[in-house]
Short mmCIF file of C-alpha atoms in Angstrom, two decimals:
data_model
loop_
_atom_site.label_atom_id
_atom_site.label_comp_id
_atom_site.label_asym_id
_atom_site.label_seq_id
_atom_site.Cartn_x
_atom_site.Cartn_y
_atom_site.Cartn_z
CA UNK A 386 8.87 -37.07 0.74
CA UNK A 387 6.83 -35.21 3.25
CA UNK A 388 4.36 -38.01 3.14
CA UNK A 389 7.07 -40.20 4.64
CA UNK A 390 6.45 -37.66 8.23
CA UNK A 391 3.44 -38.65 10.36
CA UNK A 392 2.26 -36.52 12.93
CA UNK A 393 1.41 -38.76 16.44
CA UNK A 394 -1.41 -36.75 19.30
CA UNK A 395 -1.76 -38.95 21.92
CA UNK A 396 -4.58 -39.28 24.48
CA UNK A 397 -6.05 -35.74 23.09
CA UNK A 398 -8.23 -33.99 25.79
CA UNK A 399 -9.93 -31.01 23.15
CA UNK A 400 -10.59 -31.42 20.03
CA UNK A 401 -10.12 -28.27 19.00
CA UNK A 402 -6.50 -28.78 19.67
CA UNK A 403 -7.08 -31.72 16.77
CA UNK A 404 -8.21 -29.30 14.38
CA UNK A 405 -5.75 -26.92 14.97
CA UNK A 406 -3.17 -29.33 14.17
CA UNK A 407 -4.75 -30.38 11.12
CA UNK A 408 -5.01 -27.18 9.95
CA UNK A 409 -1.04 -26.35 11.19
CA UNK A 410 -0.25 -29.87 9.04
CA UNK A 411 -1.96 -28.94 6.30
CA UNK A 412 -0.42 -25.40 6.14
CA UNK A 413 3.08 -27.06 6.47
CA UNK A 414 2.34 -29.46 3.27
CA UNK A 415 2.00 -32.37 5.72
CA UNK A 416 -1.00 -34.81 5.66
CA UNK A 417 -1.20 -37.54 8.07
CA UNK A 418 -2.15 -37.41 10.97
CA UNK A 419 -2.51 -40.29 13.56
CA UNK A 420 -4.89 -40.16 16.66
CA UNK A 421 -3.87 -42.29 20.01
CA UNK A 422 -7.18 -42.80 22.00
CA UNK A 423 -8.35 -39.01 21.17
CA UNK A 424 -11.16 -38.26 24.29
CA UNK A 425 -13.81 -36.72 21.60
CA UNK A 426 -13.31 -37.20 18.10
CA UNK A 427 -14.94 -36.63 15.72
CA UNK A 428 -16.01 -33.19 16.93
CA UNK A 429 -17.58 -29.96 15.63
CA UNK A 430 -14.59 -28.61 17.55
CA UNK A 431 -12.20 -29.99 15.69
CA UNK A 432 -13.67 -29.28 12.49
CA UNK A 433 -14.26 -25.74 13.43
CA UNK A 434 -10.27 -24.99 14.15
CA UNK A 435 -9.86 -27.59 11.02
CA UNK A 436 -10.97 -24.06 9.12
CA UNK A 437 -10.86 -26.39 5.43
CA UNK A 438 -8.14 -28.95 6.39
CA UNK A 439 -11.12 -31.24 6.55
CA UNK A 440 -8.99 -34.04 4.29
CA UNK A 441 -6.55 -34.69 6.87
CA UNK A 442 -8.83 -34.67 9.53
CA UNK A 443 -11.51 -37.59 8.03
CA UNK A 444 -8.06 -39.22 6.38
CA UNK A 445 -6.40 -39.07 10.56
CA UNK A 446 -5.87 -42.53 11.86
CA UNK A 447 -7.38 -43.32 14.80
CA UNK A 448 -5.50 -46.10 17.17
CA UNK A 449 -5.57 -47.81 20.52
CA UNK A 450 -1.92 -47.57 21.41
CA UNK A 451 1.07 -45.88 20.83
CA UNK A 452 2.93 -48.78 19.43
CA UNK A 453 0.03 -49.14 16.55
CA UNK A 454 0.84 -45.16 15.78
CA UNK A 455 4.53 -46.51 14.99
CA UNK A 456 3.69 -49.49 12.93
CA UNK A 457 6.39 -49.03 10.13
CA UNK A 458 8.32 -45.85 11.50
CA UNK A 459 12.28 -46.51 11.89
CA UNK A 460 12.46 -42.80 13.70
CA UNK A 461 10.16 -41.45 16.40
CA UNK A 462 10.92 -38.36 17.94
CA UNK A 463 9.00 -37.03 20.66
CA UNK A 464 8.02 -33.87 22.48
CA UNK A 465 9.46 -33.24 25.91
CA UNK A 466 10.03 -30.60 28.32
CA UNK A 467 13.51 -31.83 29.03
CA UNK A 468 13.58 -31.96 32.40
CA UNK A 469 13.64 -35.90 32.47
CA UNK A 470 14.89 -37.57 35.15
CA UNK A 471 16.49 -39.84 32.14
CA UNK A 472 18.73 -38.54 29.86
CA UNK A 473 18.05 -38.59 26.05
CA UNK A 474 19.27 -37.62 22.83
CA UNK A 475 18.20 -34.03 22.42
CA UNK A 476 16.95 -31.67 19.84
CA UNK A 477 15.82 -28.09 19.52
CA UNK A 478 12.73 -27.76 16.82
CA UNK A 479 15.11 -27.13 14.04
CA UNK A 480 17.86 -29.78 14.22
CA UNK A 481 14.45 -31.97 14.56
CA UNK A 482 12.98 -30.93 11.33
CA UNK A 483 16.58 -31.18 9.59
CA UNK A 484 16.43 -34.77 11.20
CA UNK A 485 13.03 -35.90 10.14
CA UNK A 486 13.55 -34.49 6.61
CA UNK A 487 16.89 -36.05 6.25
CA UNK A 488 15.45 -39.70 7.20
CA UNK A 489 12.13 -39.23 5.45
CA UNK A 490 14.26 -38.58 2.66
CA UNK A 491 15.98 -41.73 2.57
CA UNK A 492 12.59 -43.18 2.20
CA UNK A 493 12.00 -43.76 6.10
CA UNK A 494 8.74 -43.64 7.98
CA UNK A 495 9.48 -40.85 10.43
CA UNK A 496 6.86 -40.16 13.20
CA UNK A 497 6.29 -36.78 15.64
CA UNK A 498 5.18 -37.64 19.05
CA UNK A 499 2.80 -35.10 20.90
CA UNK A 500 1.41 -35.98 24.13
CA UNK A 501 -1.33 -35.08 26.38
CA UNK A 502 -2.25 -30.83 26.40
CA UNK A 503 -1.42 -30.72 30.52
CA UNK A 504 0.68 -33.81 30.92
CA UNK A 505 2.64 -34.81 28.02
CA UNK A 506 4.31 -38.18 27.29
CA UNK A 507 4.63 -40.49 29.96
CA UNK A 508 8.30 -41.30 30.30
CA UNK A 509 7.59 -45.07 28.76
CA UNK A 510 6.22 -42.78 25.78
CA UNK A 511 8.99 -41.15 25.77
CA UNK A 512 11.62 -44.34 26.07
CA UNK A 513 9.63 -45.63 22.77
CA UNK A 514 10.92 -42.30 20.88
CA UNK A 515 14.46 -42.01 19.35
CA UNK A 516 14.49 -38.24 20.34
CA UNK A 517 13.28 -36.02 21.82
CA UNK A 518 12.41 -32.89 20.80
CA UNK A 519 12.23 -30.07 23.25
CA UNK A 520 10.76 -26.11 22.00
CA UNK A 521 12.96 -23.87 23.88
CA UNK A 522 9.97 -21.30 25.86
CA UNK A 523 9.89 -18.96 28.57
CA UNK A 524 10.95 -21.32 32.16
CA UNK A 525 8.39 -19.40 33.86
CA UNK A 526 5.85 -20.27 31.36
CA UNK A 527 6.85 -23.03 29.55
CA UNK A 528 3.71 -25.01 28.20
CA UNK A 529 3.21 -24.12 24.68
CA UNK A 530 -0.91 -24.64 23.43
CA UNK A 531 -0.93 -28.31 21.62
CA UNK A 532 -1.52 -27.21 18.18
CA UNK A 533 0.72 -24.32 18.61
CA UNK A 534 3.62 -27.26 19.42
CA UNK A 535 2.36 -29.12 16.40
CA UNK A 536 2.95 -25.62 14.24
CA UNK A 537 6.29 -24.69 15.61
CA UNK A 538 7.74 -29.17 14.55
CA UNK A 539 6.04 -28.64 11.38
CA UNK A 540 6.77 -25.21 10.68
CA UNK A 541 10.62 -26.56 11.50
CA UNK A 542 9.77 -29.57 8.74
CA UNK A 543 9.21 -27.45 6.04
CA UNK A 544 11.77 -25.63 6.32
CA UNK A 545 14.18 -28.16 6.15
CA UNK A 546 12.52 -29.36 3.00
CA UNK A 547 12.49 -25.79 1.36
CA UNK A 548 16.52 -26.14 1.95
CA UNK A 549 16.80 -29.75 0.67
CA UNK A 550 14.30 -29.35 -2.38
CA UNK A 551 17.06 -26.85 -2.96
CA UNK A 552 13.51 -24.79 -3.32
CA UNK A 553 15.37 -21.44 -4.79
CA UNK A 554 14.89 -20.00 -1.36
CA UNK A 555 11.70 -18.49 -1.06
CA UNK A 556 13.07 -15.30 -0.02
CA UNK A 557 12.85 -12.17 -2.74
CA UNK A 558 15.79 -10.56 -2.28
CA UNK A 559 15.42 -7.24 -0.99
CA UNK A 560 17.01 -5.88 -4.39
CA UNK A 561 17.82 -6.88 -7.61
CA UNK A 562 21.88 -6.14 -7.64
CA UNK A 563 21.73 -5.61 -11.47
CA UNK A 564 18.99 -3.02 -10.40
CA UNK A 565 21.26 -0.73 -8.02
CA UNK A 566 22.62 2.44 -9.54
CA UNK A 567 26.20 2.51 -10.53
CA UNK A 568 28.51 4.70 -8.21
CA UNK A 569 28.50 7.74 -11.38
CA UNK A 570 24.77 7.13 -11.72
CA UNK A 571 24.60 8.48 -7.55
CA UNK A 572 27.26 10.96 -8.53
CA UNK A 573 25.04 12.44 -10.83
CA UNK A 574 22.16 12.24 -8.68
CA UNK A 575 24.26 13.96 -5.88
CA UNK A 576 25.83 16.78 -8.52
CA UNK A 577 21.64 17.67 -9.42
CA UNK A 578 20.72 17.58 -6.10
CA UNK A 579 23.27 20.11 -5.01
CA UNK A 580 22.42 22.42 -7.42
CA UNK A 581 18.77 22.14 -6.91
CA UNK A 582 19.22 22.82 -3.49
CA UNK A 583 21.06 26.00 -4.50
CA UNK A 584 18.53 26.68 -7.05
CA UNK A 585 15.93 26.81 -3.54
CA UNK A 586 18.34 28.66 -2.16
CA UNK A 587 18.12 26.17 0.85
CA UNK A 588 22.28 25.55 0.26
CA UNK A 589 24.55 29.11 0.19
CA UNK A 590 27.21 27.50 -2.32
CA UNK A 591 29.49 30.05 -0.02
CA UNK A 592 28.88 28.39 2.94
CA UNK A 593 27.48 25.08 2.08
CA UNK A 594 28.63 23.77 5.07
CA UNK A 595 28.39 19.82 5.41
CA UNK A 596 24.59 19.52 3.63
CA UNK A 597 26.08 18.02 1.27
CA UNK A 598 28.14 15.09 2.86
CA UNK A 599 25.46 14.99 5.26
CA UNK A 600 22.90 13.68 2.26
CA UNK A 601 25.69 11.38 0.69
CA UNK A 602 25.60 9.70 3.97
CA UNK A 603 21.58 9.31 4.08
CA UNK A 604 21.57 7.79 0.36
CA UNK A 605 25.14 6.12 0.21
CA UNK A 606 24.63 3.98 3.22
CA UNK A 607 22.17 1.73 1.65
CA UNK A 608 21.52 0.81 -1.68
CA UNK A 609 18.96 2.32 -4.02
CA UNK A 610 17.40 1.20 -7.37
CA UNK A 611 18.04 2.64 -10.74
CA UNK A 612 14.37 3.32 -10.98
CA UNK A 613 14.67 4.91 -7.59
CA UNK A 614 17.21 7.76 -8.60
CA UNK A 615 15.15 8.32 -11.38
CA UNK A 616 11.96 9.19 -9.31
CA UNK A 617 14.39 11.50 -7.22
CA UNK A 618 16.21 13.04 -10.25
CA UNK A 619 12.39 13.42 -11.42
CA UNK A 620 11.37 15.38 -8.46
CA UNK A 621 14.81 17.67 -8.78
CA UNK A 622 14.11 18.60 -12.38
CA UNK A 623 10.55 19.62 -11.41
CA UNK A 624 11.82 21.56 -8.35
CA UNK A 625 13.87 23.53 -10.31
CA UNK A 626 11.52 24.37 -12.95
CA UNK A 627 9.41 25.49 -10.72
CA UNK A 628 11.99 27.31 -8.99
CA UNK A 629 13.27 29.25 -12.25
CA UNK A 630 9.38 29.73 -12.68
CA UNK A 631 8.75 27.44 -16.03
CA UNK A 632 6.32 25.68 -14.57
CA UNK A 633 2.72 26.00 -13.64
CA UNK A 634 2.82 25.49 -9.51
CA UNK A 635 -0.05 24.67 -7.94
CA UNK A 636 -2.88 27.17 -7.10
CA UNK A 637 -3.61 27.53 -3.15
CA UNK B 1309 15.61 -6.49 25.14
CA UNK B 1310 12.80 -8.63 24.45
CA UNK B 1311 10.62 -6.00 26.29
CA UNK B 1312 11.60 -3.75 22.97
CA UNK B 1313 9.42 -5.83 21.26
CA UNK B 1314 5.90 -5.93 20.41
CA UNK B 1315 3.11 -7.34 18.64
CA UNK B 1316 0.10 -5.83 16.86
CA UNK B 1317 -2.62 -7.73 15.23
CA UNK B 1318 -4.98 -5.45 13.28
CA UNK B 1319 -8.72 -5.61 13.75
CA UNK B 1320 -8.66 -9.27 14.97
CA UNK B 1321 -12.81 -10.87 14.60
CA UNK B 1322 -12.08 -13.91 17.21
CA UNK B 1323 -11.32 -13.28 20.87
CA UNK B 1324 -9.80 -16.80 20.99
CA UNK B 1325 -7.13 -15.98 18.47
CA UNK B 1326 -6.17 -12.68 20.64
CA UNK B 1327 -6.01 -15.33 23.28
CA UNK B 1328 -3.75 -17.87 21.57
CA UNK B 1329 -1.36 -14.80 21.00
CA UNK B 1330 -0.87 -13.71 24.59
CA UNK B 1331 -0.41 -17.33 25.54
CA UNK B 1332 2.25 -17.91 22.62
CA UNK B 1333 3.96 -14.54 23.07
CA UNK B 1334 4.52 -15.59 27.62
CA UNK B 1335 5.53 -18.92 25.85
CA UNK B 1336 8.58 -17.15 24.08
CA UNK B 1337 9.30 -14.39 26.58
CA UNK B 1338 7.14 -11.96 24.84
CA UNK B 1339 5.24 -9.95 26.76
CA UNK B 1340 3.92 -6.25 24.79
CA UNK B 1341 0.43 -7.04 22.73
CA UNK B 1342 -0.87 -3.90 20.86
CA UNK B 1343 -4.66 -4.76 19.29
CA UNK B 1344 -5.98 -2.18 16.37
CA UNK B 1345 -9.86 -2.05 17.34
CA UNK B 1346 -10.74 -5.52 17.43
CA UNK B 1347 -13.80 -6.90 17.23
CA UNK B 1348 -14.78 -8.77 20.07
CA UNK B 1349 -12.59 -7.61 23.06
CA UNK B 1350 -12.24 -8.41 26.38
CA UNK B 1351 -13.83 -11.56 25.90
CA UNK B 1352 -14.14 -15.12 27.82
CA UNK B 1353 -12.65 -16.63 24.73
CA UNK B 1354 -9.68 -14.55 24.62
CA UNK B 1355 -8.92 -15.23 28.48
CA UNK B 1356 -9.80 -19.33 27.76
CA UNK B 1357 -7.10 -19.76 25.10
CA UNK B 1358 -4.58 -17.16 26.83
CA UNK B 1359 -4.48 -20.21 29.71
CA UNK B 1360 -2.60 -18.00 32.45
CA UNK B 1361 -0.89 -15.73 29.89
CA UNK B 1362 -3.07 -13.21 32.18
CA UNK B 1363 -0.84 -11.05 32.52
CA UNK B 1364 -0.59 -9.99 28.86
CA UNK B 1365 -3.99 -9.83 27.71
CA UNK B 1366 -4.57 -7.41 30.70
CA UNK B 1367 -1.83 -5.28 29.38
CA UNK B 1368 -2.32 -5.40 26.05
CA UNK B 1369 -2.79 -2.52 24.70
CA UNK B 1370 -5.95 -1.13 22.41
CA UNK B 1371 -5.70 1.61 20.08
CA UNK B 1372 -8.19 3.33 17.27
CA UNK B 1373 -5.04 3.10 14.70
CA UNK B 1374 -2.06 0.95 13.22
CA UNK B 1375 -0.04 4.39 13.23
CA UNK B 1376 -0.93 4.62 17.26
CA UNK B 1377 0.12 1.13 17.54
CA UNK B 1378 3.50 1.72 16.09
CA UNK B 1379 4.60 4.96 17.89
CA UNK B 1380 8.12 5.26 18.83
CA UNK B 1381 9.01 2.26 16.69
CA UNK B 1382 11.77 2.53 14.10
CA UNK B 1383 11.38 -0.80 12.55
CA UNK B 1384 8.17 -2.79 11.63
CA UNK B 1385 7.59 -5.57 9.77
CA UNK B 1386 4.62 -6.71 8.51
CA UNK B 1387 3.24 -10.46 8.03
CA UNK B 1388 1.95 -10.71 3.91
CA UNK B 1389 0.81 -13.11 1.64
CA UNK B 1390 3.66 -12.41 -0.64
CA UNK B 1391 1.94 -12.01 -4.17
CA UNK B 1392 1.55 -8.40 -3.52
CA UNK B 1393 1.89 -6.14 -7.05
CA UNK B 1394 4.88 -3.76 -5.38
CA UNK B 1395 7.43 -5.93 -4.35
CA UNK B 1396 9.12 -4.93 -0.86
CA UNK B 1397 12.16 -5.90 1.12
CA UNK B 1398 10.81 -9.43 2.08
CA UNK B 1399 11.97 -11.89 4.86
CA UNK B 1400 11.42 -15.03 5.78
CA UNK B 1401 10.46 -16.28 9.82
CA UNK B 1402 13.94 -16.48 10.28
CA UNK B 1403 15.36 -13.20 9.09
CA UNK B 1404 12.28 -11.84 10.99
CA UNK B 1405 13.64 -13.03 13.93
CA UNK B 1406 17.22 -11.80 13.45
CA UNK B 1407 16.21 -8.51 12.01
CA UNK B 1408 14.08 -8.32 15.39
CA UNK B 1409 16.45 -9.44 18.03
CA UNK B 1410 19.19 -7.24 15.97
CA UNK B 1411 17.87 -4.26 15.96
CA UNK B 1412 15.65 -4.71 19.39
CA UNK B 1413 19.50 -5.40 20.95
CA UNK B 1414 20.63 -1.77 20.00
CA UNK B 1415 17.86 0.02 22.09
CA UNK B 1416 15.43 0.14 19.09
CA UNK B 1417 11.52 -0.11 19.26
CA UNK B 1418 10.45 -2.79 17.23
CA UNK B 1419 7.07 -4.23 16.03
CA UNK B 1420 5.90 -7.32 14.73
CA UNK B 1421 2.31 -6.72 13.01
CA UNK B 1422 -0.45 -9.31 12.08
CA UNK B 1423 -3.45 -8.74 9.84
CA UNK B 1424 -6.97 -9.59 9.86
CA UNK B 1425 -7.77 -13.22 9.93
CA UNK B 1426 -9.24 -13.63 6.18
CA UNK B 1427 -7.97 -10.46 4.57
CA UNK B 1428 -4.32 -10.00 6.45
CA UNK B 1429 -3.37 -6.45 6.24
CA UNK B 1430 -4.11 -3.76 3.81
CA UNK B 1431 -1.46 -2.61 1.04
CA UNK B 1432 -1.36 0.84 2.84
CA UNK B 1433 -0.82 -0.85 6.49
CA UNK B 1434 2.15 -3.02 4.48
CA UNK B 1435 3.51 0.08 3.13
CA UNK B 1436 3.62 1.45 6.71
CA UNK B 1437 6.35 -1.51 7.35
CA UNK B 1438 9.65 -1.28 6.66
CA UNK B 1439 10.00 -5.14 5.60
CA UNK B 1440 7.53 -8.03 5.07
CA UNK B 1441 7.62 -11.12 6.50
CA UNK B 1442 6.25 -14.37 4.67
CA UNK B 1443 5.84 -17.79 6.83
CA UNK B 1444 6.29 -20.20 3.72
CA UNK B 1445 3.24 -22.47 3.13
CA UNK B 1446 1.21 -25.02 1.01
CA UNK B 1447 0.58 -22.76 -2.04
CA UNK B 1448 -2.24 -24.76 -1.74
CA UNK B 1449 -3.50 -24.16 1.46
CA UNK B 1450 -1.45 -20.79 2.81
CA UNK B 1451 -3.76 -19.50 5.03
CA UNK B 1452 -2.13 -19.73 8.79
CA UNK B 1453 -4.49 -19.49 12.18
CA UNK B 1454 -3.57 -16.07 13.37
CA UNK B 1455 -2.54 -17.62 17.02
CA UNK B 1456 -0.47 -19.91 14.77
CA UNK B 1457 1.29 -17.23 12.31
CA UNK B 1458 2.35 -15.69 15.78
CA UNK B 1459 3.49 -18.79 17.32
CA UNK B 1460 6.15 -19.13 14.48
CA UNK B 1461 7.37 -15.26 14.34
CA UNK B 1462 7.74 -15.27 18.30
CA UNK B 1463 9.72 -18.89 17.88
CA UNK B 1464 11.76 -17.80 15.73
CA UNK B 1465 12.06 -14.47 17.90
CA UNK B 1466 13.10 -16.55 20.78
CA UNK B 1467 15.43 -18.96 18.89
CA UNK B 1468 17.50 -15.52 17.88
CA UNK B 1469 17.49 -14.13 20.81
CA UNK B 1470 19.02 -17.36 22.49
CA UNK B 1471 21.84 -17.39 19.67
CA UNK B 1472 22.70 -13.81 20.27
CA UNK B 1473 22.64 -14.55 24.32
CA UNK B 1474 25.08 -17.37 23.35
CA UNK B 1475 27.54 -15.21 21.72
CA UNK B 1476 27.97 -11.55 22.12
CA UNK B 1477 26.95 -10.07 19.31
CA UNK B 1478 30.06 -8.73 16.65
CA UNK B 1479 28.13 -6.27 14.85
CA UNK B 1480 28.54 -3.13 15.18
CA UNK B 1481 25.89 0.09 14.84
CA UNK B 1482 25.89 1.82 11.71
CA UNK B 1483 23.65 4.28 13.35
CA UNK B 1484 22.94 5.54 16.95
CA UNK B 1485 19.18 3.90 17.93
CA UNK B 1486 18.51 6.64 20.06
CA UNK B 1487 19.27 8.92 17.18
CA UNK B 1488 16.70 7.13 14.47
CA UNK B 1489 13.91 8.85 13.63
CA UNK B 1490 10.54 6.90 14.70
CA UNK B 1491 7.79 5.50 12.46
CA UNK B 1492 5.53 8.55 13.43
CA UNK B 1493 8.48 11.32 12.87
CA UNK B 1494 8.61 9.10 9.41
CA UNK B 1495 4.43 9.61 8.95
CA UNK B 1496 5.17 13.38 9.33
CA UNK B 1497 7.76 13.12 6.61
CA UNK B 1498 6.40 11.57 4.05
CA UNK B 1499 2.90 13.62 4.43
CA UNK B 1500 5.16 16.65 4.81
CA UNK B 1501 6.40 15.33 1.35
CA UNK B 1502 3.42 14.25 -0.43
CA UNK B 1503 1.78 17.89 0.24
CA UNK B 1504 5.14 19.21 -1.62
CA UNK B 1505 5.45 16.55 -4.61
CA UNK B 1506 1.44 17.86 -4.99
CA UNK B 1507 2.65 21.67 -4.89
CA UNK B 1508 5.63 21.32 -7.49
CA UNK B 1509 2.99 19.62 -9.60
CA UNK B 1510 4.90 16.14 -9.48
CA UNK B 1511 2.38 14.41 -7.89
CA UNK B 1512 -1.45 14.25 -9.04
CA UNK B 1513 -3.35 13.53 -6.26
CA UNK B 1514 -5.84 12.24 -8.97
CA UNK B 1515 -3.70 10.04 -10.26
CA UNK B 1516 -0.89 8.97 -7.70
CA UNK B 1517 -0.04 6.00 -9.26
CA UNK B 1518 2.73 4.22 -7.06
CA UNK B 1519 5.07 7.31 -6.24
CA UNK B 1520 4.37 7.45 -2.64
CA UNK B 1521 4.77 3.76 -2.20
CA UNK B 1522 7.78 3.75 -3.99
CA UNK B 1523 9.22 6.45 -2.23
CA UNK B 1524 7.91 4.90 1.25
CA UNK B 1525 9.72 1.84 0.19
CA UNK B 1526 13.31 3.96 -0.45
CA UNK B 1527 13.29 5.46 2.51
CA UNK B 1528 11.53 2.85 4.78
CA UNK B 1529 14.23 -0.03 3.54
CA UNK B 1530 16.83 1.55 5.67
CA UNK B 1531 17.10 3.20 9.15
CA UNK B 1532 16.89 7.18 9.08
CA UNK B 1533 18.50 9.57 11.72
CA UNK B 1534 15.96 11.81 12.93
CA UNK B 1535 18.66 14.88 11.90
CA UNK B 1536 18.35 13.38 8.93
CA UNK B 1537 15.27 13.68 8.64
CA UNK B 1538 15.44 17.53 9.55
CA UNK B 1539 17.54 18.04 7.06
CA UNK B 1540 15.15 16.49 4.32
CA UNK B 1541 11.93 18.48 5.97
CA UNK B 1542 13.86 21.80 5.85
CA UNK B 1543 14.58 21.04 2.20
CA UNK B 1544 10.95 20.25 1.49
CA UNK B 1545 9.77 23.73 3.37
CA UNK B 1546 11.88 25.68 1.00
CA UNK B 1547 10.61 23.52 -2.13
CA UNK B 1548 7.04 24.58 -1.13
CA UNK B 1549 7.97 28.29 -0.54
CA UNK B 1550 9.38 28.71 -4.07
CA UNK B 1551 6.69 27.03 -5.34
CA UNK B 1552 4.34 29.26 -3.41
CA UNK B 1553 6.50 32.23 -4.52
CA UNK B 1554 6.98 32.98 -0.71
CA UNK B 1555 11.13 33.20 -1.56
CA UNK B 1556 13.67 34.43 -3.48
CA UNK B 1557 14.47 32.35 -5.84
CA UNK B 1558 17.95 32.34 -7.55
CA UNK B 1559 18.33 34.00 -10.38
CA UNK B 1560 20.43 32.45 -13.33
#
């Protein structure tokens, strides 16, 4: 499906820039790339900042016109920095990539507009796009690098394709829930640590004071592995030995 | 509460990619670069690419160490490759950005950290980070331009931070920022430990296997109060006097 999703540069000044965006394509799973009247290209520039996407960059299209870079797309969306004196549909990087995913999906030719790195798209550019597509950035500094724009759309693009592949997220939880000790495992684990503690003499089982809640809070405010109270446990049964002298400590 | 956040690249080899990071950082309201030793800095490159992001490159910050770069932070996350062989609390761009803007909201110090350009960051500079983040990617082709990788993680940075500007944020503190203990105070404790899992003969420095890492990862998943933290250096001071035969131990 992500072959359906063309990515448009138009009027490119540095070909570096090119590269970069082949290489940001590339990263993203995307693959074609489409060239409007690119000032230098090919360039050792652009194969430089390519850094191995060298396919997309000898399979980009190079065209006269923007029209010719939207042969066969039913949705264009392209980048603007919003304040146009004409109003257009709007969309922040994300509902974009939901958009272009959604369309591509139904088998559509969906194209991403990018214009020139100081100027942009001209505003009949922009009245050829469906969208446009706006990266939210600092006001004061607002002009994002070209193939750093082309990273953040396509970035966006997969994404949305993770979540519609239905990809099993490709987030690792944190921790396994069937890992987590049990509530009477961390009892346990709290009733050995006590008594090590006393064994140290480092709690006064007279006046233990609140050491003891103190620690529950530490360890019972997040979760911890099965595999973690037993390193812990571990530690307390070595403490104590060593602390009812049965073991060997170390020399020093 | 953006200014609570910064980013670190480790021992970056291009100037140009230091560059591309100050410029994308003033693109999303970032402002605090920290560079571990890097290669080739100040350099014209660096200052060509920043494109007016001036201003941050000339405060960026250099320092001999990741541990410098992180002091007074008590929550870093760390940009990896994902197929490491101990799994760790992982996130993906957008959780990064959350967790960030979160935690960054309550007062707290928070870092963002990049690795080296072919070889990302070490497993001991991951195991300084309390999560990892993973920017998903062409299994084929995974490899993101460093100026790229921190395009993304300060988009998504910005994108939270505008949501949470939107709407007050509902959550409420589990813990007192100004009361967490900091990476560094965290360095202290888990040398301060290592030197007494070594005494009571629970740890071989020969053989160390995964203990510290797993520990690290316990401990690191979740914030720690620096009494907290007190509490579990007093108990490891007492552990190492009985095992140094320095106390009374209890009899039984």
């Amino acid at each position: 499906m992500l072959q359906n999703i063309r990515v448009v540069l138009v009027n490119t000044s540095h070909p570096g820039n090119i590269g970069g965006a082949a290489r940001a394509l590339k990263n993203m799973g995307l693959s074609r790339l489409v060239l409007v009247q690119p000032l230098d290209f090919p360039a050792a520039d652009a194969t430089a900042r390519a850094s191995g996407a060298d396919d997309v960059l000898s399979g980009a299209q190079v065209v006269a016109t923007l029209e010719e870079a939207l042969v066969g797309c039913s949705l264009a969306i392209g980048t603007s920095a919003r304040d146009r004196s004409l109003p257009w549909p709007m969309l922040d990087p994300r509902e974009c990539g939901g958009k272009a995913v959604e369309r591509a999906g139904m088998g559509e030719e969906v194209a991403l507009v990018f214009g020139r790195e100081h100027a942009g798209l001209t505003n009949d550019e922009l009245q050829r796009c469906h969208f446009h597509v706006h990266i939210p950035s600092n006001p004061d500094f607002s002009s994002l690098n070209l193939a750093a724009a082309v990273q953040v759309l396509a970035y966006e693009v997969r994404m949305a394709w993770l979540a519609a592949e239905g990809a099993p997220s490709k987030v690792e939880k944190a921790v396994d829930a069937s890992e987590l000790a049990t509530l009477d495992e961390m009892e346990r684990f709290y009733d050995h640590l006590e008594k090590t503690l006393v064994d140290i003499a480092f709690l006064d089982p007279d006046k233990p004071k609140h050491l003891m809640a103190r620690l529950r809070r530490l360890y019972g405010r997040n979760s911890v592995e099965r595999t973690e109270v037993s390193i812990l446990r571990g530690i307390l049964t070595e403490t104590q030995k060593v602390a009812r002298g049965e073991s060997h400590k170390r020399k020093d």
